[in-house]
Amino acid sequence: MKIPFIWTAIAAGLALLPVVLPSNYYLGIMIFIGLNSLAAMGLCLLMGYAGQISLGHAAFFGMGAYISGILSVSYGFPPWLSVIAAVTATALLAFVLGVPILRLQGYYLAVATLGLGIIVYLVFMNWTSLTGGPSGLSAIPYLALGPLSFNRDLKVYYLVWAVVFLALACGHNIVKSRVGRALRSIHSSEIAAQAMGINTGRYKVKVFALSAAYAALAGGLYAHYLTFISPAPFGFQFSIELLVMVVVGGIGDLSGAILGAAVITLLSEILRDLMPHLFSYGAGEYEIVFFGILLIVFMIFLPGGLVQGLDFLRRRPRVMAQR
Amino acid sequence: MTLLGSQILQYVLSGIVVGGIYALIAIGFVVIFNVTGIINFAQGEFVMFGGMLAVSLNQAGFPLGGALLAATLLTALLGALVERAAIKPAKTASISTQIIITIGASIALRGIALMIWGTDPYPLPSFSDGPPLVVAEAAVVQQGLWVIGVTLLLLVGLHAFFHRTLLGKALRACAYNSVGALLNGISVSRMSLLSFSLSAGLSAVAGIVISPITYATYDMGSMLGLKGFVAAMVGGLTSIQGAVVGGLLVGILESLGAGVVSSGYKDAVAFLVLLALFFLKPEGILGGKAKA
């Protein structure tokens, strides 16, 4: 496979970035961008390529985190094995749930996935003996490969971004293959796809499971990076944030998910710093106003997201010249 | 009456009160869906704005009745604003796009409420003081009776509006066939605006009558809105009668589920009902052709 120059440049830039970052705080943000990118790429495969919406993707992220955390804390699994087990289990569960859910379309699918997300969140909250309930699960071990323990932000940074690029390459290969063409045909017209002999039901369920696996992988890495998890970050709000990342980056483009994750994660950090100076009320999630407005503005004015916008800017001089 | 029996009765009565609220919100979904074909995920925020505005106006010195009326009208205006700002520009977009846009409107409105009112819960005085009504050892607070009464009154009013007035008939015409309505000189665009206003006003009333029981907070709308949506779906999404039955069903099942099984999973009940329904009977229990 030929790797475009821009990706080599981005990878090199990311590899050198820790040298110039002034503190671990920024490294932490970069790790979160990576984790969010993974989950957003999963959602992008589902939404952008297969045209199916999910308003409950935080649930899969949370399941990855919880299953991996519980396996390594309560059952003594080595962390890397528990992450693999968590990703597999989440993908299997998504596959099983996907069979009935993905028969639904449009609003029905949206609200079914939303309901699924809320139910999973409530299980995290209420199954106290297993999940620790609202107070969460702590003392999750760091990931380790033989003698190499991912106990420092710098090591986790390289690990997470290596995984992101691997996942991007995987996703890219999938969407360029026969499977990807089948998925896009479902997006354009499910009936036409069926008429061409594509088993649309099976493809939709498979891509749903794959996108859940992406989110679960992000969740597993998250759990072993922070070593503490609680239900709060895996609620409806995070499902919406993932949606915002995909929409802002560009629904129809996997690399857009990374761009969207970067923009939204940075934006929410900046807003979180800025907002308390502007509003006197205590700590609130003020940034959600901006996410709401971003969603509307992008859907109306730039449905292809930032990736399409950048592409347009890059091509415009040529278009102008042709006139 | 046995202890268990009276407990069950108590759960059912509480469920009917909450169900009345869900029914009002569900009607809001149905009115918009019938006229525009859009599911408005920002519906819950209209509920919240109704409650919050009523509290603020009341605290600013308006008499309770005036505050309630003003809050309802202001929210109806907000509904119109949302339609013009977010819905109209994406009239022809795909369903996914419209879902995302109304979700955007929802979180933007919630954020605005957070900026105005902060995270504190605000109390609204009960509409009347007095002892709870006791039916066979089960009690309903007076405000609960107000909820049921207001819901019934609005149902009668809506029926009259949709069947006796020209405007109501025009809305129904759009629901049946928007092209036909247009050919008869009905401005479908204006009816879309009206449906958002009407629906926002209805939801505001729901938020106002529930606020004395639950208090009003900036985030009260999301769950109420979703439950109202579930109720509308249970009722088939296109019928007002269906929405009422759906609301009561969701309210009662949720109240029973919370009381008998576990209160921690209370919010899951509505969604479990919905998922079960999707798998068994995707057209809703009272589903049918569009009827406003």
Coordinates of C-alpha atoms in Angstrom, one line a residue:
Chain A
M1 CA 0.0 0.0 0.0
K2 CA 1.3 3.4 -0.9
I3 CA 1.2 5.8 2.1
P4 CA 0.5 9.4 1.1
F5 CA 3.2 11.9 2.0
I6 CA 0.9 13.8 4.3
W7 CA 0.4 10.8 6.6
T8 CA 4.2 10.2 6.8
A9 CA 4.6 13.9 7.8
I10 CA 1.8 13.7 10.4
A11 CA 3.3 10.5 11.9
A12 CA 6.7 12.1 12.0
G13 CA 5.3 15.2 13.6
L14 CA 3.5 13.2 16.2
A15 CA 6.6 11.2 17.0
L16 CA 8.6 14.3 17.6
L17 CA 5.8 16.2 19.4
P18 CA 6.7 15.1 23.0
V19 CA 10.1 16.8 22.6
V20 CA 8.5 20.3 22.2
L21 CA 5.5 19.8 24.5
P22 CA 6.2 21.8 27.7
S23 CA 4.5 19.5 30.2
N24 CA 2.8 16.2 30.9
Y25 CA -0.5 18.0 30.9
Y26 CA -0.3 18.4 27.1
L27 CA 0.9 14.9 26.7
G28 CA -2.3 13.8 28.6
I29 CA -4.4 15.8 26.2
M30 CA -2.7 14.2 23.2
I31 CA -3.4 10.8 24.7
F32 CA -7.1 11.7 25.0
I33 CA -7.1 12.9 21.5
G34 CA -5.8 9.5 20.4
L35 CA -8.3 7.6 22.5
N36 CA -11.2 9.7 21.2
S37 CA -9.9 9.3 17.6
L38 CA -10.1 5.5 18.0
A39 CA -13.7 5.6 19.2
A40 CA -14.7 8.3 16.6
M41 CA -13.2 6.2 13.8
G42 CA -15.4 3.3 14.9
L43 CA -18.5 5.5 14.8
C44 CA -17.3 6.9 11.5
L45 CA -17.2 3.5 10.0
L46 CA -20.7 2.9 11.1
M47 CA -22.2 6.4 10.2
G48 CA -20.1 7.5 7.3
Y49 CA -19.7 4.3 5.4
A50 CA -22.7 2.2 6.3
G51 CA -25.0 5.2 6.9
Q52 CA -26.3 3.9 10.2
I53 CA -26.6 6.2 13.2
S54 CA -25.6 5.4 16.8
L55 CA -26.4 7.6 19.8
G56 CA -25.1 5.1 22.3
H57 CA -21.4 4.6 21.3
A58 CA -20.2 5.7 24.7
A59 CA -21.6 2.4 26.0
F60 CA -19.1 0.4 24.0
F61 CA -16.2 2.6 25.1
G62 CA -17.4 2.1 28.7
M63 CA -17.8 -1.7 28.2
G64 CA -14.2 -1.9 26.9
A65 CA -13.0 0.0 30.0
Y66 CA -15.1 -1.9 32.5
I67 CA -14.7 -5.4 31.2
S68 CA -10.9 -4.9 30.9
G69 CA -10.7 -3.2 34.3
I70 CA -12.8 -5.9 36.1
L71 CA -10.9 -8.8 34.4
S72 CA -7.5 -7.4 35.5
V73 CA -8.6 -6.2 39.0
S74 CA -11.0 -8.8 40.2
Y75 CA -9.8 -11.8 38.2
G76 CA -6.1 -11.2 37.9
F77 CA -5.9 -11.3 34.1
P78 CA -2.7 -9.7 32.7
P79 CA -3.8 -6.3 31.4
W80 CA -3.0 -6.9 27.7
L81 CA -5.1 -10.1 27.8
S82 CA -8.0 -8.3 29.5
V83 CA -8.0 -5.6 26.9
I84 CA -8.2 -8.2 24.1
A85 CA -10.9 -10.1 26.0
A86 CA -12.8 -6.8 26.5
V87 CA -12.7 -5.9 22.9
T88 CA -13.7 -9.4 21.8
A89 CA -16.6 -9.5 24.3
T90 CA -17.8 -6.1 23.4
A91 CA -17.7 -6.8 19.7
L92 CA -19.6 -10.1 20.2
L93 CA -22.2 -8.4 22.3
A94 CA -22.6 -5.7 19.7
F95 CA -23.0 -8.4 17.1
V96 CA -25.7 -10.2 19.0
L97 CA -27.6 -6.9 19.9
G98 CA -27.0 -5.7 16.4
V99 CA -29.1 -8.4 14.8
P100 CA -32.4 -7.1 16.0
I101 CA -31.4 -3.4 16.4
L102 CA -30.0 -2.9 12.9
R103 CA -33.2 -4.1 11.3
L104 CA -34.5 -0.7 12.5
Q105 CA -33.9 2.4 10.4
G106 CA -33.7 6.2 10.9
Y107 CA -35.4 7.4 14.1
Y108 CA -36.0 3.9 15.3
L109 CA -32.3 3.0 15.1
A110 CA -31.3 6.3 16.7
V111 CA -33.5 5.8 19.7
A112 CA -32.8 2.1 20.1
T113 CA -29.0 2.8 20.3
L114 CA -29.7 5.7 22.6
G115 CA -31.7 3.5 24.9
L116 CA -29.0 0.8 24.8
G117 CA -26.5 3.4 25.8
I118 CA -28.6 4.5 28.8
I119 CA -29.3 1.0 29.9
V120 CA -25.6 0.1 29.8
Y121 CA -24.8 3.3 31.8
L122 CA -27.3 2.3 34.4
V123 CA -25.8 -1.1 34.7
F124 CA -22.4 0.5 35.4
M125 CA -24.0 2.6 38.1
N126 CA -26.1 -0.1 39.7
W127 CA -24.3 -3.4 39.5
T128 CA -22.2 -2.3 42.4
S129 CA -20.7 -5.7 43.3
L130 CA -19.1 -5.9 39.9
T131 CA -18.4 -2.4 38.8
G132 CA -18.1 -0.5 42.1
G133 CA -21.1 1.6 41.3
P134 CA -20.9 5.4 41.3
S135 CA -17.6 5.4 43.2
G136 CA -16.0 3.4 40.4
L137 CA -13.2 0.9 40.0
S138 CA -9.7 1.8 41.1
A139 CA -6.2 0.3 41.2
I140 CA -6.4 -1.0 37.6
P141 CA -2.9 -2.1 36.6
Y142 CA -0.9 -0.4 33.8
L143 CA -0.5 -2.2 30.5
A144 CA 2.7 -4.1 30.3
L145 CA 4.5 -6.0 27.5
G146 CA 7.1 -8.2 29.2
P147 CA 9.4 -5.9 31.1
L148 CA 8.0 -2.8 29.4
S149 CA 5.3 -1.2 31.6
F150 CA 3.2 1.6 30.2
N151 CA 3.3 3.5 33.4
R152 CA 4.3 6.9 32.1
D153 CA 2.4 9.4 29.9
L154 CA 5.2 9.4 27.3
K155 CA 5.1 5.6 26.8
V156 CA 1.3 5.6 26.7
Y157 CA 1.4 8.4 24.2
Y158 CA 3.5 6.4 21.8
L159 CA 1.4 3.2 22.4
V160 CA -2.0 5.0 21.8
W161 CA -0.9 6.8 18.7
A162 CA 0.7 3.6 17.3
V163 CA -2.7 1.9 17.8
V164 CA -4.5 4.8 16.2
F165 CA -2.5 4.6 13.1
L166 CA -2.8 0.8 13.0
A167 CA -6.6 1.2 13.4
L168 CA -6.6 3.8 10.7
A169 CA -4.7 1.6 8.3
C170 CA -7.1 -1.3 9.1
G171 CA -10.2 0.8 8.6
H172 CA -8.8 2.3 5.4
N173 CA -8.1 -1.2 4.0
I174 CA -11.6 -2.3 4.9
V175 CA -13.4 0.7 3.3
K176 CA -11.3 0.3 0.1
S177 CA -12.2 -3.4 -0.2
R178 CA -15.2 -5.2 -1.4
V179 CA -16.7 -4.9 2.1
G180 CA -16.3 -1.1 2.0
R181 CA -18.0 -0.9 -1.4
A182 CA -20.9 -3.0 -0.1
L183 CA -21.2 -0.7 3.0
R184 CA -21.2 2.4 0.9
S185 CA -23.9 0.9 -1.4
I186 CA -26.0 0.4 1.7
H187 CA -25.5 4.0 2.6
S188 CA -26.6 5.2 -0.8
S189 CA -29.6 2.9 -1.1
E190 CA -30.3 -0.2 0.9
I191 CA -32.8 -1.5 -1.5
A192 CA -30.5 -1.1 -4.5
A193 CA -27.8 -2.8 -2.5
Q194 CA -30.1 -5.7 -1.8
A195 CA -31.1 -5.9 -5.4
M196 CA -27.4 -6.3 -6.3
G197 CA -27.2 -9.4 -4.0
I198 CA -25.6 -7.8 -1.0
N199 CA -26.7 -9.2 2.3
T200 CA -27.3 -5.8 3.8
G201 CA -28.4 -7.1 7.2
R202 CA -25.2 -9.1 7.7
Y203 CA -22.9 -6.3 6.6
K204 CA -24.6 -3.8 8.9
V205 CA -24.3 -6.1 11.9
K206 CA -20.6 -6.7 11.1
V207 CA -19.7 -3.1 10.8
F208 CA -21.7 -2.4 14.0
A209 CA -19.6 -5.0 15.8
L210 CA -16.4 -3.6 14.3
S211 CA -17.2 0.0 15.3
A212 CA -18.0 -1.3 18.8
A213 CA -14.6 -3.0 18.9
Y214 CA -12.9 0.3 18.0
A215 CA -14.7 2.0 20.9
A216 CA -14.0 -0.8 23.3
L217 CA -10.3 -0.8 22.4
A218 CA -10.2 2.9 23.2
G219 CA -12.0 2.2 26.4
G220 CA -9.6 -0.6 27.4
L221 CA -6.6 1.6 26.8
Y222 CA -8.3 4.4 28.7
A223 CA -8.9 2.2 31.8
H224 CA -5.3 1.0 31.9
Y225 CA -3.9 4.5 31.4
L226 CA -6.0 6.3 34.1
T227 CA -6.0 3.2 36.3
F228 CA -9.4 4.4 37.6
I229 CA -12.8 4.3 36.0
S230 CA -16.3 5.5 37.1
P231 CA -19.6 5.5 35.1
A232 CA -19.8 9.3 34.6
P233 CA -17.6 9.7 31.5
F234 CA -19.5 6.9 29.6
G235 CA -23.0 8.5 29.6
F236 CA -25.1 10.0 26.9
Q237 CA -23.0 13.2 26.9
F238 CA -20.0 11.3 25.6
S239 CA -22.0 9.5 22.9
I240 CA -23.0 13.0 21.7
E241 CA -19.4 14.2 21.9
L242 CA -18.3 11.3 19.7
L243 CA -21.0 12.2 17.3
V244 CA -19.8 15.8 17.3
M245 CA -16.3 14.7 16.5
V246 CA -17.4 12.6 13.6
V247 CA -19.6 15.4 12.2
V248 CA -17.1 18.1 12.6
G249 CA -14.2 16.1 11.2
G250 CA -16.2 14.8 8.3
I251 CA -18.7 12.0 8.3
G252 CA -17.5 10.4 5.1
D253 CA -13.8 10.2 5.9
L254 CA -12.0 8.0 8.4
S255 CA -9.1 10.5 8.8
G256 CA -11.8 13.1 9.5
A257 CA -12.6 11.3 12.7
I258 CA -9.1 12.0 13.9
L259 CA -9.2 15.6 12.9
G260 CA -12.6 15.9 14.6
A261 CA -11.4 14.2 17.8
A262 CA -8.4 16.6 17.9
V263 CA -10.5 19.7 17.3
I264 CA -13.3 18.8 19.8
T265 CA -10.9 17.5 22.5
L266 CA -8.8 20.7 22.3
L267 CA -11.8 22.9 22.1
S268 CA -13.4 21.4 25.2
E269 CA -10.1 21.8 27.1
I270 CA -9.9 25.4 26.1
L271 CA -13.5 26.1 26.9
R272 CA -13.2 24.3 30.3
D273 CA -10.3 26.7 31.1
L274 CA -12.1 29.8 29.7
M275 CA -15.7 29.4 30.8
P276 CA -15.2 29.8 34.6
H277 CA -13.8 33.3 33.9
L278 CA -16.9 34.3 31.9
F279 CA -19.6 32.8 34.0
S280 CA -19.9 33.1 37.8
Y281 CA -21.7 29.8 38.4
G282 CA -19.6 26.9 39.6
A283 CA -18.2 24.1 37.5
G284 CA -20.7 23.2 34.8
E285 CA -20.4 21.6 31.4
Y286 CA -20.7 25.0 29.6
E287 CA -18.9 23.7 26.5
I288 CA -22.0 21.8 25.5
V289 CA -23.6 25.0 24.1
F290 CA -20.8 25.3 21.6
F291 CA -21.0 21.6 20.7
G292 CA -24.7 22.1 20.0
I293 CA -24.2 25.1 17.8
L294 CA -21.2 23.4 16.0
L295 CA -23.5 20.4 15.2
I296 CA -26.2 22.6 13.7
V297 CA -23.8 24.9 11.8
F298 CA -21.8 22.0 10.4
M299 CA -24.8 19.9 9.4
I300 CA -26.3 22.9 7.6
F301 CA -23.3 24.6 6.0
L302 CA -20.5 22.0 5.9
P303 CA -22.1 18.5 5.9
G304 CA -18.8 17.1 4.7
G305 CA -17.0 18.4 7.8
L306 CA -13.5 20.0 8.1
V307 CA -11.9 17.4 5.8
Q308 CA -14.2 18.4 3.0
G309 CA -13.6 22.1 3.8
L310 CA -9.8 21.7 3.7
D311 CA -10.1 19.7 0.5
F312 CA -12.1 22.5 -1.0
L313 CA -9.6 25.1 0.0
R314 CA -6.7 23.0 -1.4
R315 CA -8.5 22.5 -4.7
R316 CA -10.0 26.0 -5.1
P317 CA -7.0 27.6 -6.9
R318 CA -7.1 24.9 -9.5
V319 CA -10.9 25.4 -9.9
M320 CA -10.4 29.1 -10.2
A321 CA -7.7 28.6 -12.9
Q322 CA -9.9 26.4 -14.9
R323 CA -12.5 29.0 -15.2
Chain B
M1 CA -56.8 -4.3 51.3
T2 CA -53.5 -6.2 51.6
L3 CA -50.3 -4.2 52.1
L4 CA -48.9 -5.4 48.7
G5 CA -52.2 -4.5 47.0
S6 CA -52.2 -0.9 48.3
Q7 CA -48.5 -0.5 47.4
I8 CA -49.2 -1.6 43.9
L9 CA -52.2 0.8 43.7
Q10 CA -49.8 3.6 45.0
Y11 CA -47.3 2.8 42.2
V12 CA -50.1 2.8 39.6
L13 CA -51.4 6.2 40.8
S14 CA -47.9 7.8 40.8
G15 CA -47.4 6.2 37.4
I16 CA -50.6 7.9 36.1
V17 CA -49.4 11.3 37.3
V18 CA -46.0 10.9 35.6
G19 CA -47.6 9.3 32.6
G20 CA -49.8 12.4 32.2
I21 CA -46.6 14.4 31.8
Y22 CA -45.1 11.9 29.3
A23 CA -48.4 12.0 27.4
L24 CA -48.2 15.8 27.0
I25 CA -44.6 15.6 25.8
A26 CA -45.5 12.7 23.5
I27 CA -48.3 14.8 22.0
G28 CA -45.7 17.4 21.2
F29 CA -43.6 14.9 19.3
V30 CA -46.6 13.7 17.4
V31 CA -47.7 17.2 16.4
I32 CA -44.3 18.0 14.9
F33 CA -43.8 14.6 13.4
N34 CA -47.2 14.6 11.6
V35 CA -46.7 18.1 10.1
T36 CA -43.0 18.0 9.3
G37 CA -41.9 14.4 9.4
I38 CA -39.2 15.4 11.9
I39 CA -38.5 13.9 15.3
N40 CA -37.5 16.8 17.4
F41 CA -34.8 15.7 19.9
A42 CA -34.9 19.1 21.5
Q43 CA -38.5 18.6 22.7
G44 CA -37.3 17.9 26.3
E45 CA -35.6 21.3 26.4
F46 CA -39.0 23.0 25.8
V47 CA -40.2 21.1 28.9
M48 CA -37.3 22.5 30.8
F49 CA -37.7 26.0 29.6
G50 CA -41.3 26.0 30.5
G51 CA -40.5 25.0 34.1
M52 CA -37.5 27.3 34.5
L53 CA -39.2 30.3 33.0
A54 CA -42.3 29.8 35.2
V55 CA -40.1 29.7 38.3
S56 CA -38.1 32.8 37.3
L57 CA -41.2 34.8 36.4
N58 CA -42.9 33.8 39.6
Q59 CA -39.8 34.7 41.6
A60 CA -39.6 38.0 39.8
G61 CA -43.0 38.9 41.3
F62 CA -45.5 37.7 38.7
P63 CA -48.6 36.1 40.2
L64 CA -48.5 32.3 39.7
G65 CA -51.2 32.2 37.0
G66 CA -49.6 35.0 35.0
A67 CA -46.1 33.4 35.3
L68 CA -47.4 30.1 34.0
L69 CA -49.2 31.7 31.0
A70 CA -46.2 33.9 30.2
A71 CA -43.8 30.9 30.5
T72 CA -45.9 28.9 28.1
L73 CA -46.1 31.7 25.5
L74 CA -42.4 32.4 25.7
T75 CA -41.6 28.8 25.2
A76 CA -43.9 28.6 22.2
L77 CA -42.0 31.6 20.8
L78 CA -38.7 29.7 21.5
G79 CA -40.2 26.7 19.5
A80 CA -40.8 29.0 16.6
L81 CA -37.3 30.4 16.9
V82 CA -35.8 26.9 16.8
E83 CA -37.8 26.0 13.8
R84 CA -36.6 29.0 11.8
A85 CA -33.0 28.8 12.9
A86 CA -32.3 25.1 12.8
I87 CA -35.0 23.1 11.1
K88 CA -36.0 25.2 8.1
P89 CA -32.5 25.4 6.7
A90 CA -32.3 21.6 6.7
K91 CA -35.7 20.9 5.4
T92 CA -34.6 18.6 2.6
A93 CA -31.7 16.9 4.4
S94 CA -31.5 13.2 5.3
I95 CA -33.0 11.8 8.4
S96 CA -29.6 11.3 10.0
T97 CA -28.8 15.0 9.4
Q98 CA -32.1 16.1 10.9
I99 CA -31.5 13.9 13.9
I100 CA -28.1 15.4 14.4
I101 CA -29.4 19.0 14.0
T102 CA -32.2 18.6 16.6
I103 CA -29.7 17.0 19.0
G104 CA -27.5 20.0 18.4
A105 CA -30.4 22.3 19.2
S106 CA -31.1 20.3 22.3
I107 CA -27.7 20.6 23.8
A108 CA -27.3 24.2 22.8
L109 CA -30.6 25.1 24.6
R110 CA -29.6 23.0 27.6
G111 CA -26.2 24.9 27.7
I112 CA -28.0 28.2 27.5
A113 CA -30.2 27.3 30.4
L114 CA -27.1 26.3 32.3
M115 CA -25.6 29.7 31.7
I116 CA -28.8 31.5 32.8
W117 CA -29.8 29.5 35.8
G118 CA -26.8 27.4 36.8
T119 CA -27.1 23.9 38.2
D120 CA -29.4 24.6 41.2
P121 CA -32.8 23.1 41.4
Y122 CA -35.6 25.7 41.6
P123 CA -38.9 25.1 43.5
L124 CA -42.2 26.2 42.0
P125 CA -45.1 26.6 44.5
S126 CA -47.9 24.0 44.2
F127 CA -51.0 25.3 42.4
S128 CA -53.1 24.6 45.4
D129 CA -52.4 23.6 49.0
G130 CA -54.3 20.9 50.8
P131 CA -54.1 17.3 52.0
P132 CA -53.4 14.6 49.4
L133 CA -56.3 12.7 47.9
V134 CA -56.4 9.2 49.5
V135 CA -57.9 6.3 47.5
A136 CA -57.9 3.0 49.3
E137 CA -54.7 3.7 51.3
A138 CA -52.9 5.1 48.3
A139 CA -52.3 8.9 48.1
V140 CA -52.0 11.4 45.3
V141 CA -50.6 14.8 46.1
Q142 CA -52.8 17.8 45.1
Q143 CA -50.3 18.8 42.4
G144 CA -50.7 15.3 40.9
L145 CA -54.4 16.0 40.5
W146 CA -53.5 19.2 38.7
V147 CA -51.3 17.2 36.3
I148 CA -54.1 14.9 35.5
G149 CA -56.6 17.7 35.2
V150 CA -54.5 19.9 33.0
T151 CA -53.7 16.9 30.7
L152 CA -57.4 16.1 30.3
L153 CA -58.2 19.8 29.7
L154 CA -55.5 20.1 27.0
L155 CA -56.7 16.9 25.3
V156 CA -60.2 18.3 25.0
G157 CA -58.8 21.6 23.9
L158 CA -56.6 20.0 21.3
H159 CA -59.4 17.9 19.9
A160 CA -61.5 21.0 19.5
F161 CA -58.6 22.9 17.9
F162 CA -57.8 20.1 15.4
H163 CA -61.4 19.5 14.4
R164 CA -63.3 22.7 14.8
T165 CA -60.9 25.5 13.8
L166 CA -59.6 26.4 10.3
L167 CA -56.0 26.5 11.6
G168 CA -56.3 23.1 13.2
K169 CA -57.8 21.7 10.1
A170 CA -55.0 23.2 8.0
L171 CA -52.4 21.5 10.3
R172 CA -54.2 18.2 9.8
A173 CA -54.3 18.7 6.1
C174 CA -50.5 19.1 6.1
A175 CA -50.2 15.9 8.1
Y176 CA -52.3 13.9 5.6
N177 CA -50.7 15.3 2.5
S178 CA -48.5 18.3 2.4
V179 CA -48.6 18.7 -1.4
G180 CA -52.3 18.6 -1.4
A181 CA -52.4 21.1 1.4
L182 CA -50.1 23.4 -0.5
L183 CA -52.3 23.2 -3.6
N184 CA -55.2 24.3 -1.4
G185 CA -53.4 27.5 -0.5
I186 CA -52.1 26.3 2.9
S187 CA -48.6 27.6 3.6
V188 CA -46.8 24.4 4.7
S189 CA -43.8 26.4 5.9
R190 CA -46.1 28.4 8.2
M191 CA -47.8 25.2 9.4
S192 CA -44.4 23.8 10.2
L193 CA -43.6 26.9 12.3
L194 CA -47.0 26.7 14.0
S195 CA -46.5 23.0 14.8
F196 CA -43.2 23.8 16.5
S197 CA -44.8 26.6 18.5
L198 CA -47.8 24.5 19.5
S199 CA -45.6 21.6 20.4
A200 CA -43.2 23.7 22.4
G201 CA -46.1 25.3 24.3
L202 CA -47.6 21.9 25.2
S203 CA -44.2 20.7 26.4
A204 CA -43.8 23.9 28.4
V205 CA -47.1 23.2 30.2
A206 CA -45.8 19.7 31.0
G207 CA -42.6 21.2 32.5
I208 CA -44.6 23.7 34.5
V209 CA -47.1 21.3 36.1
I210 CA -44.4 18.8 37.0
S211 CA -42.0 21.5 38.5
P212 CA -43.8 21.8 41.9
I213 CA -43.3 18.0 42.3
T214 CA -39.7 17.5 41.0
Y215 CA -38.3 21.0 41.1
A216 CA -37.0 22.6 37.9
T217 CA -33.4 22.2 36.9
Y218 CA -31.4 22.9 33.7
D219 CA -31.1 19.2 32.9
M220 CA -34.6 18.1 33.7
G221 CA -35.5 18.1 30.0
S222 CA -33.3 15.4 28.6
M223 CA -34.8 12.4 30.4
L224 CA -38.4 13.8 30.3
G225 CA -38.0 14.4 26.6
L226 CA -36.7 10.9 25.9
K227 CA -39.4 9.3 27.9
G228 CA -42.0 11.4 26.1
F229 CA -40.4 10.2 22.8
V230 CA -40.6 6.6 24.0
A231 CA -44.3 7.2 24.8
A232 CA -45.0 8.6 21.4
M233 CA -43.2 5.7 19.8
V234 CA -45.2 3.2 21.8
G235 CA -48.3 5.0 20.6
G236 CA -47.2 4.7 17.0
L237 CA -45.8 8.2 16.6
T238 CA -48.7 9.6 14.5
S239 CA -51.7 9.5 16.8
I240 CA -52.6 11.7 19.8
Q241 CA -54.7 9.0 21.4
G242 CA -51.7 6.7 20.9
A243 CA -49.4 9.2 22.6
V244 CA -51.7 9.4 25.6
V245 CA -52.0 5.6 25.9
G246 CA -48.2 5.4 25.4
G247 CA -47.5 8.0 28.1
L248 CA -49.7 6.4 30.7
L249 CA -48.3 2.9 29.9
V250 CA -44.7 4.1 30.2
G251 CA -45.5 6.1 33.4
I252 CA -47.2 3.1 35.1
L253 CA -44.6 0.5 34.0
E254 CA -41.8 2.7 35.1
S255 CA -43.4 3.4 38.5
L256 CA -44.0 -0.3 39.0
G257 CA -40.5 -1.2 37.9
A258 CA -38.9 1.3 40.2
G259 CA -41.1 0.2 43.2
V260 CA -41.1 -3.6 42.7
V261 CA -37.8 -4.3 41.0
S262 CA -35.2 -1.6 41.8
S263 CA -35.2 2.2 41.8
G264 CA -31.7 2.3 40.3
Y265 CA -33.0 1.0 37.1
K266 CA -36.1 3.3 36.9
D267 CA -34.8 5.1 33.8
A268 CA -34.1 1.8 32.0
V269 CA -37.7 0.7 32.2
A270 CA -39.0 3.0 29.4
F271 CA -36.1 1.9 27.1
L272 CA -36.6 -1.7 27.8
V273 CA -40.3 -1.3 26.9
L274 CA -39.3 0.4 23.8
L275 CA -36.7 -2.2 22.7
A276 CA -39.1 -5.0 23.4
L277 CA -41.7 -3.2 21.3
F278 CA -39.3 -2.6 18.4
F279 CA -38.5 -6.3 18.2
L280 CA -42.1 -7.5 18.6
K281 CA -44.3 -4.9 16.9
P282 CA -42.2 -2.1 15.2
E283 CA -45.3 -0.1 14.1
G284 CA -46.3 0.7 17.7
I285 CA -49.3 -0.5 19.6
L286 CA -51.7 2.0 18.0
G287 CA -49.7 2.6 14.9
G288 CA -51.5 3.5 11.7
K289 CA -51.7 6.2 9.1
A290 CA -50.9 9.8 9.9
K291 CA -53.6 11.4 12.1
A292 CA -53.1 14.7 13.9

